[in-house]
Short mmCIF file of C-alpha atoms in Angstrom, two decimals:
data_model
loop_
_atom_site.label_atom_id
_atom_site.label_comp_id
_atom_site.label_asym_id
_atom_site.label_seq_id
_atom_site.Cartn_x
_atom_site.Cartn_y
_atom_site.Cartn_z
CA MET A 1 121.77 25.17 58.56
CA LYS A 2 124.39 22.46 58.98
CA LEU A 3 127.08 21.65 56.42
CA ILE A 4 129.15 18.48 56.56
CA ILE A 5 132.21 18.26 54.31
CA GLN A 6 133.13 14.65 53.57
CA ILE A 7 136.44 13.33 52.24
CA PRO A 8 136.89 9.74 50.99
CA CYS A 9 140.36 8.54 52.06
CA TYR A 10 142.59 5.62 51.13
CA ASN A 11 146.13 5.92 52.52
CA GLU A 12 146.00 9.73 52.51
CA ALA A 13 148.15 10.48 55.57
CA GLU A 14 150.62 12.55 53.55
CA THR A 15 148.07 14.90 51.95
CA LEU A 16 145.01 14.82 54.21
CA GLU A 17 146.13 17.58 56.56
CA ILE A 18 146.87 19.86 53.61
CA ALA A 19 143.34 19.26 52.27
CA LEU A 20 141.75 19.80 55.69
CA ASN A 21 143.63 23.06 56.25
CA ASP A 22 142.24 24.32 52.95
CA LEU A 23 138.60 23.81 53.98
CA PRO A 24 136.48 26.78 55.10
CA LYS A 25 135.69 27.31 58.78
CA SER A 26 132.68 29.54 58.17
CA ILE A 27 130.32 30.34 55.29
CA SER A 28 127.61 32.99 55.16
CA GLY A 29 124.22 31.31 55.59
CA ILE A 30 125.72 28.20 57.24
CA ASP A 31 125.36 27.98 61.01
CA GLN A 32 127.57 24.96 61.58
CA ILE A 33 130.35 23.26 59.59
CA GLU A 34 131.56 19.77 60.47
CA TYR A 35 134.02 17.42 58.78
CA LEU A 36 133.82 13.73 57.97
CA ILE A 37 136.31 11.30 56.48
CA ILE A 38 135.59 7.89 55.00
CA ASN A 39 138.53 5.65 55.83
CA ASP A 40 138.38 3.14 52.98
CA GLY A 41 140.63 0.46 54.49
CA SER A 42 143.68 2.71 54.85
CA GLN A 43 146.84 1.04 56.10
CA ASP A 44 148.70 4.21 57.03
CA ALA A 45 148.06 6.95 59.61
CA THR A 46 145.09 8.52 57.81
CA VAL A 47 142.73 8.13 60.78
CA GLU A 48 145.30 9.48 63.26
CA VAL A 49 145.89 12.55 61.09
CA ALA A 50 142.13 13.17 60.91
CA LYS A 51 141.65 12.80 64.67
CA ASN A 52 144.61 15.03 65.48
CA TRP A 53 143.28 17.70 63.16
CA GLY A 54 139.86 17.62 64.81
CA VAL A 55 137.63 15.80 62.30
CA GLN A 56 134.33 15.16 64.08
CA HIS A 57 133.11 12.10 62.15
CA ILE A 58 135.02 9.07 60.89
CA VAL A 59 133.53 6.16 58.92
CA SER A 60 135.92 3.23 58.63
CA PHE A 61 135.97 0.12 56.43
CA LYS A 62 138.11 -2.85 57.44
CA ARG A 63 139.17 -3.31 53.81
CA ASN A 64 139.17 -1.17 50.70
CA LYS A 65 135.69 -1.09 49.11
CA GLY A 66 136.19 1.56 46.47
CA LEU A 67 135.13 5.14 45.89
CA ALA A 68 131.45 4.42 45.21
CA LYS A 69 130.89 2.50 48.46
CA GLY A 70 132.80 5.11 50.42
CA PHE A 71 130.78 7.95 48.94
CA MET A 72 127.45 6.34 49.88
CA ALA A 73 128.70 5.51 53.38
CA GLY A 74 129.66 9.15 53.81
CA LEU A 75 126.22 10.36 52.71
CA ASP A 76 124.61 7.92 55.13
CA GLU A 77 126.66 9.13 58.09
CA ALA A 78 126.25 12.80 57.18
CA LEU A 79 122.47 12.41 57.06
CA ARG A 80 122.51 10.61 60.41
CA GLN A 81 124.43 13.55 61.85
CA GLY A 82 121.74 15.95 60.66
CA ALA A 83 123.43 17.51 57.65
CA ASP A 84 121.33 19.92 55.60
CA ILE A 85 124.03 20.17 52.92
CA ILE A 86 126.81 17.70 52.17
CA VAL A 87 129.94 18.62 50.22
CA ASN A 88 132.23 15.95 48.81
CA THR A 89 135.87 16.78 48.10
CA ASP A 90 139.17 14.90 47.65
CA ALA A 91 141.93 14.16 50.14
CA ASP A 92 144.67 15.09 47.65
CA ASN A 93 143.65 18.77 47.80
CA GLN A 94 142.86 18.81 44.08
CA TYR A 95 140.05 21.32 44.60
CA ASP A 96 140.33 24.81 46.07
CA GLY A 97 138.51 24.77 49.41
CA ARG A 98 137.55 28.43 49.03
CA ASP A 99 135.13 27.42 46.28
CA ILE A 100 133.00 25.34 48.64
CA GLU A 101 130.99 28.51 49.23
CA LYS A 102 130.29 28.64 45.46
CA LEU A 103 129.00 25.06 45.63
CA VAL A 104 126.61 25.56 48.52
CA ARG A 105 125.26 28.97 47.49
CA PRO A 106 122.79 27.66 44.82
CA ILE A 107 121.45 25.16 47.38
CA LEU A 108 121.05 27.87 50.01
CA ASN A 109 119.25 30.00 47.40
CA LYS A 110 116.92 27.07 46.51
CA GLU A 111 118.20 27.04 42.93
CA ALA A 112 119.48 23.47 42.86
CA ASP A 113 119.80 20.27 44.90
CA ILE A 114 123.10 19.15 43.35
CA VAL A 115 125.93 21.49 42.42
CA ILE A 116 129.04 20.20 40.64
CA GLY A 117 132.34 22.04 40.45
CA GLU A 118 133.47 22.53 36.86
CA ARG A 119 137.27 22.40 36.69
CA PRO A 120 139.27 24.44 34.15
CA ILE A 121 140.14 21.25 32.25
CA MET A 122 141.89 22.89 29.30
CA ALA A 123 143.99 25.11 31.57
CA THR A 124 145.07 22.33 33.94
CA GLU A 125 148.77 21.81 33.28
CA HIS A 126 149.15 18.29 34.70
CA PHE A 127 146.37 16.93 32.45
CA SER A 128 147.76 15.45 29.25
CA PRO A 129 146.15 16.42 25.90
CA LEU A 130 144.66 12.92 25.70
CA LYS A 131 143.14 13.18 29.16
CA LYS A 132 141.70 16.60 28.38
CA ALA A 133 140.11 15.27 25.19
CA LEU A 134 138.69 12.22 26.96
CA GLN A 135 137.32 14.35 29.80
CA ARG A 136 135.47 16.56 27.31
CA PHE A 137 134.20 13.60 25.30
CA GLY A 138 133.11 11.69 28.42
CA SER A 139 131.23 14.70 29.77
CA TRP A 140 129.48 15.08 26.40
CA ILE A 141 128.36 11.44 26.53
CA VAL A 142 127.07 11.92 30.09
CA ARG A 143 125.13 15.01 29.00
CA LEU A 144 123.42 12.97 26.30
CA ALA A 145 122.66 10.08 28.67
CA SER A 146 121.43 12.28 31.53
CA ASN A 147 119.74 15.05 29.53
CA THR A 148 121.64 17.65 31.57
CA GLN A 149 124.15 20.43 30.89
CA ILE A 150 126.93 19.30 33.25
CA HIS A 151 130.29 20.12 31.67
CA ASP A 152 132.66 18.26 34.02
CA ALA A 153 131.03 14.92 34.77
CA PRO A 154 134.05 13.24 36.46
CA SER A 155 134.47 16.09 38.96
CA GLY A 156 134.19 14.83 42.53
CA PHE A 157 133.83 18.34 43.99
CA ARG A 158 130.11 18.47 44.67
CA ALA A 159 127.41 19.72 47.02
CA TYR A 160 124.17 17.89 47.77
CA SER A 161 121.06 19.06 49.54
CA ARG A 162 119.51 16.73 52.08
CA TYR A 163 116.76 15.90 49.58
CA ALA A 164 119.25 14.90 46.88
CA ALA A 165 121.29 12.81 49.31
CA LEU A 166 118.15 10.95 50.33
CA LYS A 167 117.26 10.22 46.70
CA LEU A 168 120.61 9.00 45.39
CA ASN A 169 121.59 5.38 44.89
CA VAL A 170 124.92 4.09 43.55
CA THR A 171 124.88 0.52 42.28
CA ASN A 172 128.28 0.22 40.60
CA GLU A 173 131.44 -0.37 42.63
CA TYR A 174 133.76 1.85 40.61
CA THR A 175 132.83 5.51 41.01
CA TYR A 176 129.76 7.53 41.90
CA THR A 177 130.46 10.57 39.70
CA LEU A 178 128.94 9.46 36.40
CA GLU A 179 126.08 7.30 37.68
CA THR A 180 124.73 9.97 40.03
CA ILE A 181 124.58 12.54 37.21
CA VAL A 182 122.63 10.18 34.95
CA GLN A 183 120.36 9.23 37.85
CA ALA A 184 119.76 12.83 38.92
CA GLY A 185 119.12 13.97 35.37
CA ARG A 186 116.65 11.19 34.60
CA THR A 187 114.81 11.57 37.95
CA LYS A 188 114.53 15.37 37.53
CA ILE A 189 116.67 16.41 40.49
CA ALA A 190 117.61 20.07 40.03
CA MET A 191 121.31 20.18 39.17
CA LEU A 192 123.82 22.70 37.86
CA ASP A 193 127.56 23.29 37.70
CA VAL A 194 129.71 26.25 38.75
CA PRO A 195 133.30 27.09 37.70
CA ILE A 196 135.89 26.29 40.36
CA ARG A 197 139.64 26.52 40.83
CA THR A 198 142.07 23.65 41.31
CA ASN A 199 145.37 23.26 43.14
CA PRO A 200 148.66 21.83 41.83
CA GLU A 201 148.82 18.04 41.76
CA LEU A 202 150.18 16.45 44.96
CA ARG A 203 150.02 12.85 43.74
CA PRO A 204 148.80 10.89 40.68
CA SER A 205 145.15 9.85 40.56
CA ARG A 206 144.39 6.47 42.15
CA LEU A 207 141.05 6.01 40.43
CA PHE A 208 142.56 4.32 37.38
CA SER A 209 145.85 2.63 36.53
CA SER A 210 145.60 3.28 32.78
CA MET A 211 143.65 5.64 30.55
CA SER A 212 142.18 2.77 28.52
CA GLY A 213 140.96 1.06 31.69
CA TYR A 214 139.36 4.27 32.91
CA VAL A 215 137.58 4.85 29.59
CA LYS A 216 136.30 1.27 29.46
CA ARG A 217 134.94 1.29 33.00
CA SER A 218 133.47 4.77 32.65
CA MET A 219 131.64 3.92 29.43
CA GLY A 220 130.34 0.76 31.06
CA THR A 221 129.01 2.81 33.98
CA ILE A 222 127.30 5.32 31.67
CA LEU A 223 125.76 2.57 29.54
CA ARG A 224 124.50 0.68 32.57
CA SER A 225 123.01 3.81 34.10
CA PHE A 226 121.22 4.71 30.86
CA MET A 227 119.85 1.15 30.62
CA THR A 228 118.57 1.46 34.19
CA TYR A 229 116.80 4.79 33.82
CA GLN A 230 115.80 4.76 30.12
CA PRO A 231 115.39 1.04 29.28
CA LEU A 232 112.72 1.43 26.58
CA LYS A 233 114.75 3.98 24.61
CA PHE A 234 117.91 1.90 24.93
CA PHE A 235 116.44 -1.42 23.85
CA THR A 236 114.26 0.16 21.15
CA PHE A 237 117.31 1.77 19.58
CA LEU A 238 119.23 -1.48 19.94
CA GLY A 239 116.40 -3.51 18.41
CA LEU A 240 115.68 -1.16 15.52
CA VAL A 241 119.13 -1.76 14.01
CA PRO A 242 118.66 -5.49 13.17
CA PHE A 243 114.92 -4.95 12.55
CA ILE A 244 115.50 -2.31 9.86
CA ILE A 245 118.33 -4.29 8.26
CA GLY A 246 116.06 -7.36 8.21
CA VAL A 247 113.21 -5.40 6.62
CA LEU A 248 115.55 -4.05 3.93
CA ILE A 249 116.89 -7.52 3.14
CA GLY A 250 113.35 -8.92 3.12
CA GLY A 251 112.18 -6.11 0.87
CA ASN A 252 115.00 -6.84 -1.50
CA TYR A 253 113.98 -10.53 -1.59
CA ILE A 254 110.40 -9.57 -2.41
CA TRP A 255 111.68 -7.41 -5.24
CA LEU A 256 113.67 -10.39 -6.54
CA ILE A 257 110.47 -12.48 -6.48
CA PHE A 258 108.58 -9.95 -8.61
CA SER A 259 111.53 -9.67 -10.99
CA GLY A 260 111.71 -13.44 -11.29
CA THR A 261 115.28 -13.75 -10.01
CA ALA A 262 114.62 -14.96 -6.43
CA ARG A 263 115.85 -18.49 -7.09
CA GLY A 264 119.06 -19.18 -5.16
CA HIS A 265 118.51 -16.30 -2.72
CA ILE A 266 116.63 -18.21 -0.01
CA GLN A 267 119.52 -17.40 2.38
CA SER A 268 118.48 -13.74 2.22
CA LEU A 269 114.96 -14.63 3.32
CA ILE A 270 116.26 -16.67 6.26
CA LEU A 271 118.66 -13.88 7.31
CA ALA A 272 115.88 -11.28 7.05
CA ALA A 273 113.58 -13.39 9.24
CA ILE A 274 116.29 -13.88 11.87
CA LEU A 275 117.16 -10.17 11.98
CA ILE A 276 113.52 -9.06 12.17
CA LEU A 277 112.88 -11.55 14.97
CA MET A 278 115.99 -10.41 16.84
CA GLY A 279 114.94 -6.77 16.58
CA PHE A 280 111.37 -7.50 17.64
CA MET A 281 112.45 -9.53 20.67
CA THR A 282 114.91 -6.83 21.72
CA ILE A 283 112.13 -4.24 21.64
CA VAL A 284 109.91 -6.60 23.68
CA ILE A 285 112.73 -6.86 26.23
CA GLY A 286 112.71 -3.06 26.35
CA LEU A 287 108.98 -3.04 27.11
CA VAL A 288 109.47 -5.53 29.94
CA ALA A 289 112.42 -3.51 31.27
CA GLU A 290 110.27 -0.36 31.17
CA LEU A 291 107.62 -2.07 33.31
CA ILE A 292 110.35 -3.12 35.74
CA SER A 293 111.65 0.47 35.82
CA ILE A 294 108.16 1.70 36.78
CA ASN A 295 108.28 -0.66 39.74
CA ARG A 296 111.78 0.61 40.55
CA LYS A 297 110.49 4.19 40.66
CA ILE A 298 107.82 3.15 43.16
CA LEU A 299 110.46 1.39 45.26
CA GLU A 300 112.69 4.48 45.13
CA ASP A 301 109.83 6.59 46.46
CA VAL A 302 109.29 4.09 49.27
CA GLN A 303 113.04 4.05 49.96
CA LEU A 304 113.09 7.85 50.13
CA ARG A 305 110.40 7.88 52.79
CA VAL A 306 111.96 5.01 54.74
CA ARG A 307 115.30 6.83 54.73
CA ALA A 308 113.61 10.01 55.93
CA LEU A 309 112.09 8.10 58.83
CA ASP A 310 115.39 6.37 59.56
CA TYR A 311 117.23 9.70 59.72
CA LYS A 312 114.33 11.24 61.68
CA ILE A 313 113.55 13.74 58.94
CA ASN A 314 109.93 14.76 59.39
CA LYS A 315 109.63 17.87 57.24
CA HIS A 316 107.35 17.22 54.26
CA ASP A 317 109.44 19.38 51.92
CA GLU A 318 112.48 17.17 52.47
CA VAL A 319 110.84 14.09 50.96
CA ASP A 320 108.56 15.65 48.35
#
């Protein structure tokens, strides 16, 4: 059983060695542990620090491509290197490396294919009250969208089985954390979370420059993911709003006709017709999107098997 621990890096020379020193060297049930960094266009000595420490695998981008692209590049390289389990952690040593064993244990026990570390959000001192509230609210929204019980959706401390890594796709360029939960939940990948510990903050987060920007981009990612994996539900809900309002206005106009007071209210009839048509067309769009999503599921199955061949994975249980 081979574990590869990957760390996305962007100008992390000052903290990378601290994070690497915190990683486990052995875990019960794991035969081999290797380390991988994704150098996302760093302009400092990040790569030199990694090489001097003894990191076996380095994926480098010539320019910064963002966390989502780096995460997928790391999964790709880890699979090519024969990883059975892949753990993703941060270069700023936010997460306690001792808890990596807690992440991989459910995968080793065949209980889950994705395990997410649940941080003690409310007890984290360097999180402001606003950030704590937004973290809880955002995780609640992700639970609704993904139909899962993950309590810390933005957590980047995660373990993936080979099967899960083969299945995942990230289409947005911002972050992988939210989209992969929605995707895994809607495609029935076994997933759970475990409580973990965190370390004191070494540097501010680089994922967002402002809280409002983070919320806006995160909500956009969640909405887009839900549209991708549950298009009929999304567009039906969206279409029912104008449709019902149109029916109510139209019903009121009919009542005015029977009461003999409809004269001068032709605008209501026009508005009702427009709203009903808008709602109906939105629902039709949802039906078309649902048909497209069926085709996407077939393509994902094909992609899974092509990836398995590409990585020379021949075991049937890895692609089933």
